[in-house]
JSON list of C-alpha atoms in Angstrom, two decimals:
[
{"chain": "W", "resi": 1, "resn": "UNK", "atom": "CA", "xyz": [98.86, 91.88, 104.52]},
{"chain": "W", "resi": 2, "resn": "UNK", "atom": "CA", "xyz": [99.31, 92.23, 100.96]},
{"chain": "W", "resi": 3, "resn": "UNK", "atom": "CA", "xyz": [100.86, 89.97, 98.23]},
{"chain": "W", "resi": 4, "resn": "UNK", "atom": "CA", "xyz": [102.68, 90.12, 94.85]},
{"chain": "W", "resi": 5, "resn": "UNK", "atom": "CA", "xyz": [102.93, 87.47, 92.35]},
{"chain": "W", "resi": 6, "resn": "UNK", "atom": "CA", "xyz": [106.50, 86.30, 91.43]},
{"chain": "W", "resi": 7, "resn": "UNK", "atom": "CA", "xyz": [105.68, 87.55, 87.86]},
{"chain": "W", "resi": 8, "resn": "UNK", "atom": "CA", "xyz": [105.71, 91.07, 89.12]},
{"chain": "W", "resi": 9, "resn": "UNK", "atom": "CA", "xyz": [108.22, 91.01, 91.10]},
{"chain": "W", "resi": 10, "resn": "UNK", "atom": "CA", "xyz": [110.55, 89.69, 88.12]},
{"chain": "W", "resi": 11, "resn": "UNK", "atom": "CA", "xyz": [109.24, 92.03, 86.48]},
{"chain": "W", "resi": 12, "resn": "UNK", "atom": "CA", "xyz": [109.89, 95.16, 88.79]},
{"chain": "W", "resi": 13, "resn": "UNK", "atom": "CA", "xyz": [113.63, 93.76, 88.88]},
{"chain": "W", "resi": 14, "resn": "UNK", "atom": "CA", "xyz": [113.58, 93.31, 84.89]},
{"chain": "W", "resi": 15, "resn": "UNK", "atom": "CA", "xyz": [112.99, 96.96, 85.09]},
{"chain": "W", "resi": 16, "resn": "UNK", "atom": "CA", "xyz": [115.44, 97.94, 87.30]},
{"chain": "W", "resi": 17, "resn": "UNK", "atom": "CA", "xyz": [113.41, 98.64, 89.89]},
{"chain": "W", "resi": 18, "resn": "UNK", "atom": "CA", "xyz": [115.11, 99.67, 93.42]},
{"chain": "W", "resi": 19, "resn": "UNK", "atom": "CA", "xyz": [112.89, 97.54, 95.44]},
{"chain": "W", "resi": 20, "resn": "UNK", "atom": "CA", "xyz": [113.37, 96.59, 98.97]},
{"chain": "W", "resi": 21, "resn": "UNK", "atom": "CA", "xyz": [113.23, 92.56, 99.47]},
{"chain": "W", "resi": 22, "resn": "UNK", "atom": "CA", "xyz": [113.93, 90.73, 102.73]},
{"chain": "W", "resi": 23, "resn": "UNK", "atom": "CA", "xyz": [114.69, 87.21, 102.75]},
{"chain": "W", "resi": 24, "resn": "UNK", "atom": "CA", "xyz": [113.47, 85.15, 105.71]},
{"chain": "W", "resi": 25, "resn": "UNK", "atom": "CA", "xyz": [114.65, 81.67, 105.03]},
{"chain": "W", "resi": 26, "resn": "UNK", "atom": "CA", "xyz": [117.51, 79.93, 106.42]},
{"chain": "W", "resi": 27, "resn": "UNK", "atom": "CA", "xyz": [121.17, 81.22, 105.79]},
{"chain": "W", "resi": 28, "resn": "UNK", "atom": "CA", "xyz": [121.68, 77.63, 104.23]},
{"chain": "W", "resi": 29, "resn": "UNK", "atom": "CA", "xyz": [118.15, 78.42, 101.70]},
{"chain": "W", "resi": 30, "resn": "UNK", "atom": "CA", "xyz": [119.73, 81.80, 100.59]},
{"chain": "W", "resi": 31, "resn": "UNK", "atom": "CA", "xyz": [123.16, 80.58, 100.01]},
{"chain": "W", "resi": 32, "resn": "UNK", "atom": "CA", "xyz": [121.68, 77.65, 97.72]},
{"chain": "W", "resi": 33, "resn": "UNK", "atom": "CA", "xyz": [119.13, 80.59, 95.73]},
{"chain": "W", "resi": 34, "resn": "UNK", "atom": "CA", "xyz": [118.14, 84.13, 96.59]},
{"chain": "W", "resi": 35, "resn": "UNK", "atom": "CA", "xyz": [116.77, 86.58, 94.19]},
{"chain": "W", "resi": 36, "resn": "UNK", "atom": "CA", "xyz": [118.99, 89.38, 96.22]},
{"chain": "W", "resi": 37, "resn": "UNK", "atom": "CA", "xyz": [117.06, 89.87, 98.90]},
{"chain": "W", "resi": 38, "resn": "UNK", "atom": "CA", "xyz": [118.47, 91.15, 102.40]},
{"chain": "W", "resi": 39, "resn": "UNK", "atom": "CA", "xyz": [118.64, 88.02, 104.19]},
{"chain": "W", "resi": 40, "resn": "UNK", "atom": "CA", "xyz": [116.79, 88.26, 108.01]},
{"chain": "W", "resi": 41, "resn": "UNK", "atom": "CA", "xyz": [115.50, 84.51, 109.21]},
{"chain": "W", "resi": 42, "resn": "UNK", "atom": "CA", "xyz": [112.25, 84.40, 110.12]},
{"chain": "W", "resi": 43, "resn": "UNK", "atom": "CA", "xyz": [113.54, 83.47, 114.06]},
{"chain": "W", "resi": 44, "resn": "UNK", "atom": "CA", "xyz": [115.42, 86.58, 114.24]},
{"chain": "W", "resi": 45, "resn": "UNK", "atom": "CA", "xyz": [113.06, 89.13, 112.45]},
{"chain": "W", "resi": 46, "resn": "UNK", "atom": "CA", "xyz": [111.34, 89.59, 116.02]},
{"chain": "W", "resi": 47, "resn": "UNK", "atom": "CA", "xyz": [114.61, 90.66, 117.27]},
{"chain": "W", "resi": 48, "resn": "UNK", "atom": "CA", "xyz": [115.74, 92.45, 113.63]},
{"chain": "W", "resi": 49, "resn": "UNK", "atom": "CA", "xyz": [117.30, 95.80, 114.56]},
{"chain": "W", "resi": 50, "resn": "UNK", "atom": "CA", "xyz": [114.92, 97.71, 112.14]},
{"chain": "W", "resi": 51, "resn": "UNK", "atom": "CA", "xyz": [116.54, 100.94, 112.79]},
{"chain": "W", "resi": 52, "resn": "UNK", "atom": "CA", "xyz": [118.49, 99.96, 108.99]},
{"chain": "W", "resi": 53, "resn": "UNK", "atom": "CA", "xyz": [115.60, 100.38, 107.47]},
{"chain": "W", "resi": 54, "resn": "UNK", "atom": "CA", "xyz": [112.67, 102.40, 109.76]},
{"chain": "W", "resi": 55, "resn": "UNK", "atom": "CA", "xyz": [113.07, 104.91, 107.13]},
{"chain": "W", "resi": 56, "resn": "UNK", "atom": "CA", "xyz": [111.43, 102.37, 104.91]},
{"chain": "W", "resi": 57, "resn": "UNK", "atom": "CA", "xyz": [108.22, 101.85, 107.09]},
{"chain": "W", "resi": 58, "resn": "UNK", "atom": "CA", "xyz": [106.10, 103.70, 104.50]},
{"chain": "W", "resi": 59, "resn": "UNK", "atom": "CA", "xyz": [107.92, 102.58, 101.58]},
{"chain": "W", "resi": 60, "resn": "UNK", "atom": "CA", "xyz": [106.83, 99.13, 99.89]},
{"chain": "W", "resi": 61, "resn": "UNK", "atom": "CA", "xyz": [108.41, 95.69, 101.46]},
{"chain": "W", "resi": 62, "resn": "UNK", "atom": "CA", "xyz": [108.73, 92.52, 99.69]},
{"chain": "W", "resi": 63, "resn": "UNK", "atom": "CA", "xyz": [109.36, 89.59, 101.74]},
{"chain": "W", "resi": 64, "resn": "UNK", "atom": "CA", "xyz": [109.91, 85.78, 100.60]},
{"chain": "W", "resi": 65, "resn": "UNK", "atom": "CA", "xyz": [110.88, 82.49, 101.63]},
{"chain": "W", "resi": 66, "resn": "UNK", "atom": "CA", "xyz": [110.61, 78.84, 100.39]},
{"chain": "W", "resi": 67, "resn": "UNK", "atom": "CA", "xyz": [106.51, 78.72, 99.75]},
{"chain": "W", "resi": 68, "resn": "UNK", "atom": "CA", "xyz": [105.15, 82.02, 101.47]},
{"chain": "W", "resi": 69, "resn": "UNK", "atom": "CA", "xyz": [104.25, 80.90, 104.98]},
{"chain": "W", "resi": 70, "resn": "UNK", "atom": "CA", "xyz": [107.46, 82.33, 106.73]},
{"chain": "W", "resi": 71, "resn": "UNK", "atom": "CA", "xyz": [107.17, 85.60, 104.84]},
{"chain": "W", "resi": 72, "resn": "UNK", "atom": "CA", "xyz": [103.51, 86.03, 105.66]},
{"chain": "W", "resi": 73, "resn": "UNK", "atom": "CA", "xyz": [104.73, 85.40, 109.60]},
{"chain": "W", "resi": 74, "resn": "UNK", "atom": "CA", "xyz": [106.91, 87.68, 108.55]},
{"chain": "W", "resi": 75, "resn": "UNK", "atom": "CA", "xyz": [104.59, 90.02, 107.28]},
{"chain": "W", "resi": 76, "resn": "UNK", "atom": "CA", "xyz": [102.18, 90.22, 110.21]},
{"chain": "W", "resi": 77, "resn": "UNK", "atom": "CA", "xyz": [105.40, 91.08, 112.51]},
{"chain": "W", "resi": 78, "resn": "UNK", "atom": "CA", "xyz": [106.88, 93.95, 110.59]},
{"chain": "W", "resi": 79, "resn": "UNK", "atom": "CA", "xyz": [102.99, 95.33, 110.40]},
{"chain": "W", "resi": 80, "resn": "UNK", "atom": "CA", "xyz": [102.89, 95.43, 114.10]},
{"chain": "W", "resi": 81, "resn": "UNK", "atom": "CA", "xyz": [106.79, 97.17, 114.16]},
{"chain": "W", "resi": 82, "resn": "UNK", "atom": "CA", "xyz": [104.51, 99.91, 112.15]},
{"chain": "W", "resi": 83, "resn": "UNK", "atom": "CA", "xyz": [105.53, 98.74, 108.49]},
{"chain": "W", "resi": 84, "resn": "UNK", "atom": "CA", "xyz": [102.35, 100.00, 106.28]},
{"chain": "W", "resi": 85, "resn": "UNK", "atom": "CA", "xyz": [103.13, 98.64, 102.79]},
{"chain": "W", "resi": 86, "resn": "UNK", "atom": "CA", "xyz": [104.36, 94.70, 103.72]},
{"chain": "W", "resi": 87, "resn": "UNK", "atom": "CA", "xyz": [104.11, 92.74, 100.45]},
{"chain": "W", "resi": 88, "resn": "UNK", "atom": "CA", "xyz": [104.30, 88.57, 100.70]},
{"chain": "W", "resi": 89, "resn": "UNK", "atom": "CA", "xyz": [105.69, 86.92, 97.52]},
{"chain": "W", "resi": 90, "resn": "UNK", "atom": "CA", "xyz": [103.12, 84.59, 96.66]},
{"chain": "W", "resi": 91, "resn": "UNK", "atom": "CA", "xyz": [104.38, 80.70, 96.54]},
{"chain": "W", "resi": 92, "resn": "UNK", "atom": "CA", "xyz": [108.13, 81.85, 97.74]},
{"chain": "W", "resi": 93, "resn": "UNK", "atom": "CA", "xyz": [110.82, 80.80, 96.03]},
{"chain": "W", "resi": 94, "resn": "UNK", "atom": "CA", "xyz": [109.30, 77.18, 95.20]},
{"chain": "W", "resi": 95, "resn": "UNK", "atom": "CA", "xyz": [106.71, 79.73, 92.46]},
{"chain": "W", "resi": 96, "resn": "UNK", "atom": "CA", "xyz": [109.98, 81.23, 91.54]},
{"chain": "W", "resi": 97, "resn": "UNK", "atom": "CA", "xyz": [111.51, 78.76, 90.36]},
{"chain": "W", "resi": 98, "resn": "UNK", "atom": "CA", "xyz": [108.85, 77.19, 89.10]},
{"chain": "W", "resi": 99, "resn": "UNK", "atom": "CA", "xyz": [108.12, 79.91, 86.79]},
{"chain": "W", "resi": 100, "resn": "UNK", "atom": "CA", "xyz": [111.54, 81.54, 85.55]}
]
């Protein structure tokens, strides 16, 4: 599993950078603060109908949650559904906010 820094990612979006994010908090975390992610909880990614995005298996994924814990679960599943460029934001939204 790889991992990006929240820097980088802010500054991807600061760019305007079409990047693919995936939320897997709570429906209740996103609502409260989400960077615009595509909101999938980490108890349903297992059962995530990735046929919206299988056309993105090759193509760079950035997941996130509260600290990085759920999006490195996270992570490790989508690998094994044959995603090859999984990216874990490093500290989750907690680093987030902490920084911007």
């Amino acid at each position: 599993m790889l991992t990006i820094t929240p820097e980088e990612v802010k500054k991807r979006l600061d760019a305007n950078e079409n990047l693919q994010l995936v939320d897997v908090r709570e429906s209740f975390e996103h609502d409260a603060f989400n960077i615009g992610g595509l909101l999938v909880p980490l108890g349903k990614i297992k059962d995530f109908d990735t046929s919206e995005i299988d056309n993105l298996k090759e193509q760079e994924v950035i997941l996130y949650c509260r600290s990085g814990n759920r999006s490195g679960q996270a992570a490790l599943i989508l690998e094994t559904l044959g995603f090859t460029n999984v990216k874990n934001l490093i500290g989750g939204m907690l680093a987030w906010q902490e920084k911007f």
